[in-house]
């Protein structure tokens, strides 16, 4: 699908909003149904796995289904010398604000659906060092997975693979794997199970950016230098909209 930049940015905004609505809404529902923290986390992670997989499958052919500024920035960085024209800087400028705005909207939507205050900043402090390490690990693994799939020609498997990884990372990382600056910002706007205190947002984002660097480094070590990207249409969760040498596939 050769979507315009406007439609791709809209897909990123809507996709990120729905992702955060799934994360926050399932967290609220879980706390209303049980007081067992383990069961709450299980319900929250399962809903996120299913929701994320569906969203990548649905919106991947339009925008690449990044829903995540570190994925967008990594795609731009790795494709900046691509002769076929990878993700352009103007795409980054459109995608990242769309993702952040969508994430905030998704948190507000989830709160509205459960009759919570529409905007109430979280009091859930997540500033401990071991949680930041968890974010570095979670984000590095996500970047390695996405760009590794592209390198081995299996990007079409990203909806299931990315969703499965995030579901696993809920449990094996101390931070429960935010791994996404936009989602982190959105989750600061809800004082519910999935929230994060505003004071913890900047350290989390810094850890995620560091994780992205580590993940790209791992991709380079494991797979070597990237080969030129073949001309074609974007597959779900391929890190960048593919462009032909003559012109961009998006039509303004």
PDB file of C-alpha atoms in Angstrom:
ATOM      1  CA  UNK A   1       0.000   0.000   0.000  1.00  0.00           C
ATOM      2  CA  UNK A   2       1.465   3.330  -1.121  1.00  0.00           C
ATOM      3  CA  UNK A   3       0.021   5.588   1.582  1.00  0.00           C
ATOM      4  CA  UNK A   4       0.628   9.320   1.832  1.00  0.00           C
ATOM      5  CA  UNK A   5       2.633  10.668   4.733  1.00  0.00           C
ATOM      6  CA  UNK A   6      -0.562  12.025   6.257  1.00  0.00           C
ATOM      7  CA  UNK A   7      -2.243   8.615   6.209  1.00  0.00           C
ATOM      8  CA  UNK A   8       0.869   6.941   7.572  1.00  0.00           C
ATOM      9  CA  UNK A   9       1.105   9.445  10.441  1.00  0.00           C
ATOM     10  CA  UNK A  10      -2.590   8.914  11.161  1.00  0.00           C
ATOM     11  CA  UNK A  11      -2.014   5.157  11.272  1.00  0.00           C
ATOM     12  CA  UNK A  12       0.813   5.682  13.754  1.00  0.00           C
ATOM     13  CA  UNK A  13      -1.325   7.955  15.936  1.00  0.00           C
ATOM     14  CA  UNK A  14      -4.348   5.647  15.912  1.00  0.00           C
ATOM     15  CA  UNK A  15      -2.274   2.511  16.347  1.00  0.00           C
ATOM     16  CA  UNK A  16      -0.355   3.941  19.307  1.00  0.00           C
ATOM     17  CA  UNK A  17      -3.581   5.226  20.859  1.00  0.00           C
ATOM     18  CA  UNK A  18      -5.219   1.818  20.607  1.00  0.00           C
ATOM     19  CA  UNK A  19      -2.101   0.102  21.952  1.00  0.00           C
ATOM     20  CA  UNK A  20      -2.071   2.336  25.046  1.00  0.00           C
ATOM     21  CA  UNK A  21      -5.835   1.913  25.451  1.00  0.00           C
ATOM     22  CA  UNK A  22      -5.274  -1.857  25.505  1.00  0.00           C
ATOM     23  CA  UNK A  23      -2.434  -1.603  28.027  1.00  0.00           C
ATOM     24  CA  UNK A  24      -4.161   0.849  30.359  1.00  0.00           C
ATOM     25  CA  UNK A  25      -7.683  -0.508  29.937  1.00  0.00           C
ATOM     26  CA  UNK A  26      -6.709  -4.108  30.590  1.00  0.00           C
ATOM     27  CA  UNK A  27      -4.757  -2.976  33.640  1.00  0.00           C
ATOM     28  CA  UNK A  28      -7.807  -1.207  35.042  1.00  0.00           C
ATOM     29  CA  UNK A  29     -10.049  -4.171  34.284  1.00  0.00           C
ATOM     30  CA  UNK A  30      -7.615  -6.563  35.920  1.00  0.00           C
ATOM     31  CA  UNK A  31      -7.445  -4.571  39.146  1.00  0.00           C
ATOM     32  CA  UNK A  32     -11.242  -4.422  39.278  1.00  0.00           C
ATOM     33  CA  UNK A  33     -11.570  -8.194  38.867  1.00  0.00           C
ATOM     34  CA  UNK A  34      -8.841  -9.425  41.223  1.00  0.00           C
ATOM     35  CA  UNK A  35      -6.527  -8.261  43.992  1.00  0.00           C
ATOM     36  CA  UNK A  36      -3.853 -10.800  43.053  1.00  0.00           C
ATOM     37  CA  UNK A  37      -0.966  -8.817  41.540  1.00  0.00           C
ATOM     38  CA  UNK A  38       0.304 -11.812  39.579  1.00  0.00           C
ATOM     39  CA  UNK A  39      -3.089 -12.392  37.974  1.00  0.00           C
ATOM     40  CA  UNK A  40      -3.354  -8.671  37.232  1.00  0.00           C
ATOM     41  CA  UNK A  41      -0.032  -8.722  35.407  1.00  0.00           C
ATOM     42  CA  UNK A  42      -0.999 -11.889  33.551  1.00  0.00           C
ATOM     43  CA  UNK A  43      -4.243 -10.351  32.323  1.00  0.00           C
ATOM     44  CA  UNK A  44      -2.483  -7.118  31.379  1.00  0.00           C
ATOM     45  CA  UNK A  45       0.266  -8.908  29.447  1.00  0.00           C
ATOM     46  CA  UNK A  46      -2.093 -11.263  27.597  1.00  0.00           C
ATOM     47  CA  UNK A  47      -4.320  -8.391  26.467  1.00  0.00           C
ATOM     48  CA  UNK A  48      -1.246  -6.502  25.285  1.00  0.00           C
ATOM     49  CA  UNK A  49       0.058  -9.505  23.325  1.00  0.00           C
ATOM     50  CA  UNK A  50      -3.216  -9.999  21.468  1.00  0.00           C
ATOM     51  CA  UNK A  51      -3.856  -6.291  20.938  1.00  0.00           C
ATOM     52  CA  UNK A  52      -0.352  -5.521  19.690  1.00  0.00           C
ATOM     53  CA  UNK A  53      -0.335  -8.465  17.291  1.00  0.00           C
ATOM     54  CA  UNK A  54      -3.639  -7.378  15.747  1.00  0.00           C
ATOM     55  CA  UNK A  55      -2.561  -3.742  15.434  1.00  0.00           C
ATOM     56  CA  UNK A  56       0.727  -4.636  13.700  1.00  0.00           C
ATOM     57  CA  UNK A  57      -1.092  -6.948  11.311  1.00  0.00           C
ATOM     58  CA  UNK A  58      -3.719  -4.307  10.536  1.00  0.00           C
ATOM     59  CA  UNK A  59      -1.595  -1.170  10.235  1.00  0.00           C
ATOM     60  CA  UNK A  60       1.799  -2.564   9.270  1.00  0.00           C
ATOM     61  CA  UNK A  61       1.089  -2.373   5.530  1.00  0.00           C
ATOM     62  CA  UNK A  62       0.203   1.335   5.902  1.00  0.00           C
ATOM     63  CA  UNK A  63       2.912   2.826   8.131  1.00  0.00           C
ATOM     64  CA  UNK A  64       5.161  -0.051   9.143  1.00  0.00           C
ATOM     65  CA  UNK A  65       3.344  -0.185  12.525  1.00  0.00           C
ATOM     66  CA  UNK A  66       6.149   1.374  14.535  1.00  0.00           C
ATOM     67  CA  UNK A  67       3.970   2.822  17.349  1.00  0.00           C
ATOM     68  CA  UNK A  68       7.307   3.584  18.981  1.00  0.00           C
ATOM     69  CA  UNK A  69       9.749   6.510  18.551  1.00  0.00           C
ATOM     70  CA  UNK A  70      12.837   4.352  19.142  1.00  0.00           C
ATOM     71  CA  UNK A  71      11.802   2.054  16.288  1.00  0.00           C
ATOM     72  CA  UNK A  72      11.190   5.072  14.050  1.00  0.00           C
ATOM     73  CA  UNK A  73      14.536   6.672  14.941  1.00  0.00           C
ATOM     74  CA  UNK A  74      16.387   3.388  14.503  1.00  0.00           C
ATOM     75  CA  UNK A  75      14.753   2.885  11.109  1.00  0.00           C
ATOM     76  CA  UNK A  76      15.801   6.361  10.011  1.00  0.00           C
ATOM     77  CA  UNK A  77      19.339   5.915  11.332  1.00  0.00           C
ATOM     78  CA  UNK A  78      19.915   2.537   9.686  1.00  0.00           C
ATOM     79  CA  UNK A  79      18.357   3.610   6.396  1.00  0.00           C
ATOM     80  CA  UNK A  80      19.831   7.094   6.065  1.00  0.00           C
ATOM     81  CA  UNK A  81      22.391   5.914   3.488  1.00  0.00           C
ATOM     82  CA  UNK A  82      20.037   3.526   1.751  1.00  0.00           C
ATOM     83  CA  UNK A  83      20.224   4.220  -2.014  1.00  0.00           C
ATOM     84  CA  UNK A  84      16.543   3.327  -2.270  1.00  0.00           C
ATOM     85  CA  UNK A  85      15.656   6.011   0.277  1.00  0.00           C
ATOM     86  CA  UNK A  86      14.660   4.505   3.619  1.00  0.00           C
ATOM     87  CA  UNK A  87      12.677   6.361   6.239  1.00  0.00           C
ATOM     88  CA  UNK A  88      13.089  10.077   5.534  1.00  0.00           C
ATOM     89  CA  UNK A  89      13.652  12.720   8.180  1.00  0.00           C
ATOM     90  CA  UNK A  90      10.268  14.252   7.372  1.00  0.00           C
ATOM     91  CA  UNK A  91       8.701  10.865   8.156  1.00  0.00           C
ATOM     92  CA  UNK A  92      10.383  10.898  11.576  1.00  0.00           C
ATOM     93  CA  UNK A  93       9.139  14.446  12.198  1.00  0.00           C
ATOM     94  CA  UNK A  94       5.597  13.283  11.400  1.00  0.00           C
ATOM     95  CA  UNK A  95       5.693   9.887  13.110  1.00  0.00           C
ATOM     96  CA  UNK A  96       7.134  10.768  16.533  1.00  0.00           C
ATOM     97  CA  UNK A  97       4.625  13.522  17.502  1.00  0.00           C
ATOM     98  CA  UNK A  98       1.809  11.356  16.139  1.00  0.00           C
ATOM     99  CA  UNK A  99       2.920   8.478  18.336  1.00  0.00           C
ATOM    100  CA  UNK A 100       3.211  10.632  21.467  1.00  0.00           C
ATOM    101  CA  UNK A 101      -0.123  12.351  20.877  1.00  0.00           C
ATOM    102  CA  UNK A 102      -1.806   9.039  20.157  1.00  0.00           C
ATOM    103  CA  UNK A 103      -0.389   7.516  23.347  1.00  0.00           C
ATOM    104  CA  UNK A 104      -1.803  10.318  25.491  1.00  0.00           C
ATOM    105  CA  UNK A 105      -5.155  10.013  23.731  1.00  0.00           C
ATOM    106  CA  UNK A 106      -5.179   6.264  24.308  1.00  0.00           C
ATOM    107  CA  UNK A 107      -4.615   6.689  28.052  1.00  0.00           C
ATOM    108  CA  UNK A 108      -7.421   9.260  28.267  1.00  0.00           C
ATOM    109  CA  UNK A 109      -9.717   6.947  26.277  1.00  0.00           C
ATOM    110  CA  UNK A 110      -9.040   4.009  28.578  1.00  0.00           C
ATOM    111  CA  UNK A 111      -9.710   6.145  31.652  1.00  0.00           C
ATOM    112  CA  UNK A 112     -12.973   7.365  30.093  1.00  0.00           C
ATOM    113  CA  UNK A 113     -14.138   3.814  29.353  1.00  0.00           C
ATOM    114  CA  UNK A 114     -13.685   2.843  33.014  1.00  0.00           C
ATOM    115  CA  UNK A 115     -15.059   6.075  34.519  1.00  0.00           C
ATOM    116  CA  UNK A 116     -11.646   7.085  35.837  1.00  0.00           C
ATOM    117  CA  UNK A 117     -10.534  10.738  35.888  1.00  0.00           C
ATOM    118  CA  UNK A 118      -9.687  11.563  32.270  1.00  0.00           C
ATOM    119  CA  UNK A 119      -6.302  12.998  33.211  1.00  0.00           C
ATOM    120  CA  UNK A 120      -4.742  12.191  36.547  1.00  0.00           C
ATOM    121  CA  UNK A 121      -0.982  11.953  36.579  1.00  0.00           C
ATOM    122  CA  UNK A 122       0.311   8.682  37.919  1.00  0.00           C
ATOM    123  CA  UNK A 123       1.847   8.379  41.373  1.00  0.00           C
ATOM    124  CA  UNK A 124       3.502   5.053  40.504  1.00  0.00           C
ATOM    125  CA  UNK A 125       7.205   5.764  40.983  1.00  0.00           C
ATOM    126  CA  UNK A 126       9.438   3.675  38.701  1.00  0.00           C
ATOM    127  CA  UNK A 127      12.777   5.438  39.177  1.00  0.00           C
ATOM    128  CA  UNK A 128      14.841   2.616  40.696  1.00  0.00           C
ATOM    129  CA  UNK A 129      18.043   1.690  38.894  1.00  0.00           C
ATOM    130  CA  UNK A 130      17.104  -1.956  38.383  1.00  0.00           C
ATOM    131  CA  UNK A 131      13.924  -0.852  36.584  1.00  0.00           C
ATOM    132  CA  UNK A 132      15.967   1.331  34.227  1.00  0.00           C
ATOM    133  CA  UNK A 133      18.221  -1.622  33.499  1.00  0.00           C
ATOM    134  CA  UNK A 134      15.095  -3.608  32.688  1.00  0.00           C
ATOM    135  CA  UNK A 135      14.103  -0.943  30.155  1.00  0.00           C
ATOM    136  CA  UNK A 136      17.533  -1.061  28.512  1.00  0.00           C
ATOM    137  CA  UNK A 137      17.249  -4.833  28.147  1.00  0.00           C
ATOM    138  CA  UNK A 138      13.623  -4.744  26.969  1.00  0.00           C
ATOM    139  CA  UNK A 139      14.260  -2.091  24.329  1.00  0.00           C
ATOM    140  CA  UNK A 140      17.512  -3.638  23.100  1.00  0.00           C
ATOM    141  CA  UNK A 141      15.755  -6.965  22.623  1.00  0.00           C
ATOM    142  CA  UNK A 142      12.879  -5.340  20.754  1.00  0.00           C
ATOM    143  CA  UNK A 143      15.220  -3.543  18.338  1.00  0.00           C
ATOM    144  CA  UNK A 144      17.274  -6.692  17.817  1.00  0.00           C
ATOM    145  CA  UNK A 145      14.111  -8.647  17.056  1.00  0.00           C
ATOM    146  CA  UNK A 146      12.584  -6.181  14.587  1.00  0.00           C
ATOM    147  CA  UNK A 147      15.747  -5.399  12.646  1.00  0.00           C
ATOM    148  CA  UNK A 148      16.964  -8.965  12.874  1.00  0.00           C
ATOM    149  CA  UNK A 149      13.740 -10.185  11.249  1.00  0.00           C
ATOM    150  CA  UNK A 150      14.285  -7.715   8.433  1.00  0.00           C
ATOM    151  CA  UNK A 151      17.893  -8.842   7.950  1.00  0.00           C
ATOM    152  CA  UNK A 152      16.886 -12.505   7.601  1.00  0.00           C
ATOM    153  CA  UNK A 153      13.918 -11.771   5.350  1.00  0.00           C
ATOM    154  CA  UNK A 154      11.242 -12.715   7.862  1.00  0.00           C
ATOM    155  CA  UNK A 155       9.627  -9.329   8.515  1.00  0.00           C
ATOM    156  CA  UNK A 156       6.215 -10.770   7.639  1.00  0.00           C
ATOM    157  CA  UNK A 157       6.383 -12.738  10.894  1.00  0.00           C
ATOM    158  CA  UNK A 158       6.691  -9.560  12.947  1.00  0.00           C
ATOM    159  CA  UNK A 159       3.057  -9.350  14.187  1.00  0.00           C
ATOM    160  CA  UNK A 160       3.373 -12.630  16.079  1.00  0.00           C
ATOM    161  CA  UNK A 161       7.069 -12.285  16.943  1.00  0.00           C
ATOM    162  CA  UNK A 162       6.925  -8.739  18.319  1.00  0.00           C
ATOM    163  CA  UNK A 163       3.738  -9.417  20.280  1.00  0.00           C
ATOM    164  CA  UNK A 164       5.241 -12.604  21.728  1.00  0.00           C
ATOM    165  CA  UNK A 165       8.451 -10.806  22.716  1.00  0.00           C
ATOM    166  CA  UNK A 166       6.588  -7.992  24.481  1.00  0.00           C
ATOM    167  CA  UNK A 167       4.442 -10.535  26.291  1.00  0.00           C
ATOM    168  CA  UNK A 168       7.531 -12.388  27.476  1.00  0.00           C
ATOM    169  CA  UNK A 169       9.319  -9.181  28.420  1.00  0.00           C
ATOM    170  CA  UNK A 170       6.429  -8.226  30.710  1.00  0.00           C
ATOM    171  CA  UNK A 171       7.623 -11.119  32.843  1.00  0.00           C
ATOM    172  CA  UNK A 172      11.394 -11.349  32.429  1.00  0.00           C
ATOM    173  CA  UNK A 173      12.199  -7.637  32.844  1.00  0.00           C
ATOM    174  CA  UNK A 174      11.894  -5.799  36.141  1.00  0.00           C
ATOM    175  CA  UNK A 175      10.200  -2.829  34.466  1.00  0.00           C
ATOM    176  CA  UNK A 176       7.484  -4.942  32.781  1.00  0.00           C
ATOM    177  CA  UNK A 177       8.845  -3.780  29.436  1.00  0.00           C
ATOM    178  CA  UNK A 178       7.547  -0.369  28.438  1.00  0.00           C
ATOM    179  CA  UNK A 179      10.292  -0.269  25.745  1.00  0.00           C
ATOM    180  CA  UNK A 180       8.583   2.698  24.092  1.00  0.00           C
ATOM    181  CA  UNK A 181       8.957   6.446  24.819  1.00  0.00           C
ATOM    182  CA  UNK A 182       5.505   7.314  23.440  1.00  0.00           C
ATOM    183  CA  UNK A 183       3.787   4.656  25.542  1.00  0.00           C
ATOM    184  CA  UNK A 184       5.800   5.813  28.557  1.00  0.00           C
ATOM    185  CA  UNK A 185       4.547   9.375  28.087  1.00  0.00           C
ATOM    186  CA  UNK A 186       0.963   8.204  27.619  1.00  0.00           C
ATOM    187  CA  UNK A 187       1.034   6.038  30.727  1.00  0.00           C
ATOM    188  CA  UNK A 188       2.035   9.042  32.848  1.00  0.00           C
ATOM    189  CA  UNK A 189      -1.456  10.460  32.261  1.00  0.00           C
ATOM    190  CA  UNK A 190      -3.286   7.706  34.150  1.00  0.00           C
ATOM    191  CA  UNK A 191      -3.051   6.963  37.852  1.00  0.00           C
ATOM    192  CA  UNK A 192      -3.967   3.305  37.399  1.00  0.00           C
ATOM    193  CA  UNK A 193      -2.243  -0.087  37.327  1.00  0.00           C
ATOM    194  CA  UNK A 194      -0.229   0.706  34.179  1.00  0.00           C
ATOM    195  CA  UNK A 195       0.743   4.252  35.141  1.00  0.00           C
ATOM    196  CA  UNK A 196       4.180   5.753  35.617  1.00  0.00           C
ATOM    197  CA  UNK A 197       4.919   8.878  37.652  1.00  0.00           C
ATOM    198  CA  UNK A 198       5.901  11.890  35.515  1.00  0.00           C
ATOM    199  CA  UNK A 199       9.223  12.138  37.388  1.00  0.00           C
ATOM    200  CA  UNK A 200      10.096   8.625  36.180  1.00  0.00           C
ATOM    201  CA  UNK A 201       9.345   9.324  32.511  1.00  0.00           C
ATOM    202  CA  UNK A 202      12.616  11.020  31.510  1.00  0.00           C
ATOM    203  CA  UNK A 203      14.863   8.327  33.061  1.00  0.00           C
ATOM    204  CA  UNK A 204      12.760   5.622  31.396  1.00  0.00           C
ATOM    205  CA  UNK A 205      13.048   7.306  27.994  1.00  0.00           C
ATOM    206  CA  UNK A 206      16.805   7.717  28.451  1.00  0.00           C
ATOM    207  CA  UNK A 207      17.079   4.008  29.260  1.00  0.00           C
ATOM    208  CA  UNK A 208      15.001   3.151  26.193  1.00  0.00           C
ATOM    209  CA  UNK A 209      17.202   5.253  23.935  1.00  0.00           C
ATOM    210  CA  UNK A 210      20.279   3.535  25.359  1.00  0.00           C
ATOM    211  CA  UNK A 211      18.585   0.191  24.770  1.00  0.00           C
ATOM    212  CA  UNK A 212      17.973   1.115  21.141  1.00  0.00           C
ATOM    213  CA  UNK A 213      21.679   1.847  20.672  1.00  0.00           C
ATOM    214  CA  UNK A 214      22.581  -1.465  22.302  1.00  0.00           C
ATOM    215  CA  UNK A 215      20.049  -3.273  20.127  1.00  0.00           C
ATOM    216  CA  UNK A 216      21.385  -1.753  16.908  1.00  0.00           C
ATOM    217  CA  UNK A 217      24.887  -2.644  18.025  1.00  0.00           C
ATOM    218  CA  UNK A 218      23.780  -6.244  18.530  1.00  0.00           C
ATOM    219  CA  UNK A 219      22.236  -6.296  15.048  1.00  0.00           C
ATOM    220  CA  UNK A 220      25.523  -5.076  13.543  1.00  0.00           C
ATOM    221  CA  UNK A 221      27.562  -7.649  15.466  1.00  0.00           C
ATOM    222  CA  UNK A 222      25.283 -10.577  14.610  1.00  0.00           C
ATOM    223  CA  UNK A 223      24.261  -9.770  11.043  1.00  0.00           C
ATOM    224  CA  UNK A 224      27.003  -7.453   9.805  1.00  0.00           C
ATOM    225  CA  UNK A 225      26.475  -4.534   7.501  1.00  0.00           C
ATOM    226  CA  UNK A 226      23.029  -4.228   5.989  1.00  0.00           C
ATOM    227  CA  UNK A 227      22.530  -5.060   2.329  1.00  0.00           C
ATOM    228  CA  UNK A 228      20.595  -2.615   0.119  1.00  0.00           C
ATOM    229  CA  UNK A 229      16.851  -2.807   0.754  1.00  0.00           C
ATOM    230  CA  UNK A 230      14.912  -4.267  -2.205  1.00  0.00           C
ATOM    231  CA  UNK A 231      12.219  -2.162  -3.784  1.00  0.00           C
ATOM    232  CA  UNK A 232       8.734  -3.206  -2.727  1.00  0.00           C
ATOM    233  CA  UNK A 233       5.840  -2.494  -0.420  1.00  0.00           C
ATOM    234  CA  UNK A 234       6.265  -2.283   3.351  1.00  0.00           C
ATOM    235  CA  UNK A 235       5.428  -5.427   5.270  1.00  0.00           C
ATOM    236  CA  UNK A 236       3.996  -5.334   8.809  1.00  0.00           C
ATOM    237  CA  UNK A 237       6.553  -3.879  11.212  1.00  0.00           C
ATOM    238  CA  UNK A 238       9.220  -3.395   8.539  1.00  0.00           C
ATOM    239  CA  UNK A 239      11.150  -0.486  10.050  1.00  0.00           C
ATOM    240  CA  UNK A 240      10.630   1.927   7.151  1.00  0.00           C
ATOM    241  CA  UNK A 241       8.328   2.631   4.242  1.00  0.00           C
ATOM    242  CA  UNK A 242      10.243   1.460   1.169  1.00  0.00           C
ATOM    243  CA  UNK A 243      10.837   4.037  -1.547  1.00  0.00           C
ATOM    244  CA  UNK A 244      11.766   3.592  -5.151  1.00  0.00           C
ATOM    245  CA  UNK A 245      14.927   5.289  -6.405  1.00  0.00           C
ATOM    246  CA  UNK A 246      12.900   7.605  -8.616  1.00  0.00           C
ATOM    247  CA  UNK A 247      10.319   8.883  -6.119  1.00  0.00           C
ATOM    248  CA  UNK A 248       8.783   8.229  -2.759  1.00  0.00           C
ATOM    249  CA  UNK A 249       5.914   5.798  -2.754  1.00  0.00           C
ATOM    250  CA  UNK A 250       3.799   8.164  -0.662  1.00  0.00           C
ATOM    251  CA  UNK A 251       1.894  10.667  -2.766  1.00  0.00           C
ATOM    252  CA  UNK A 252       1.233  14.071  -1.319  1.00  0.00           C
TER     253      UNK A 252
END
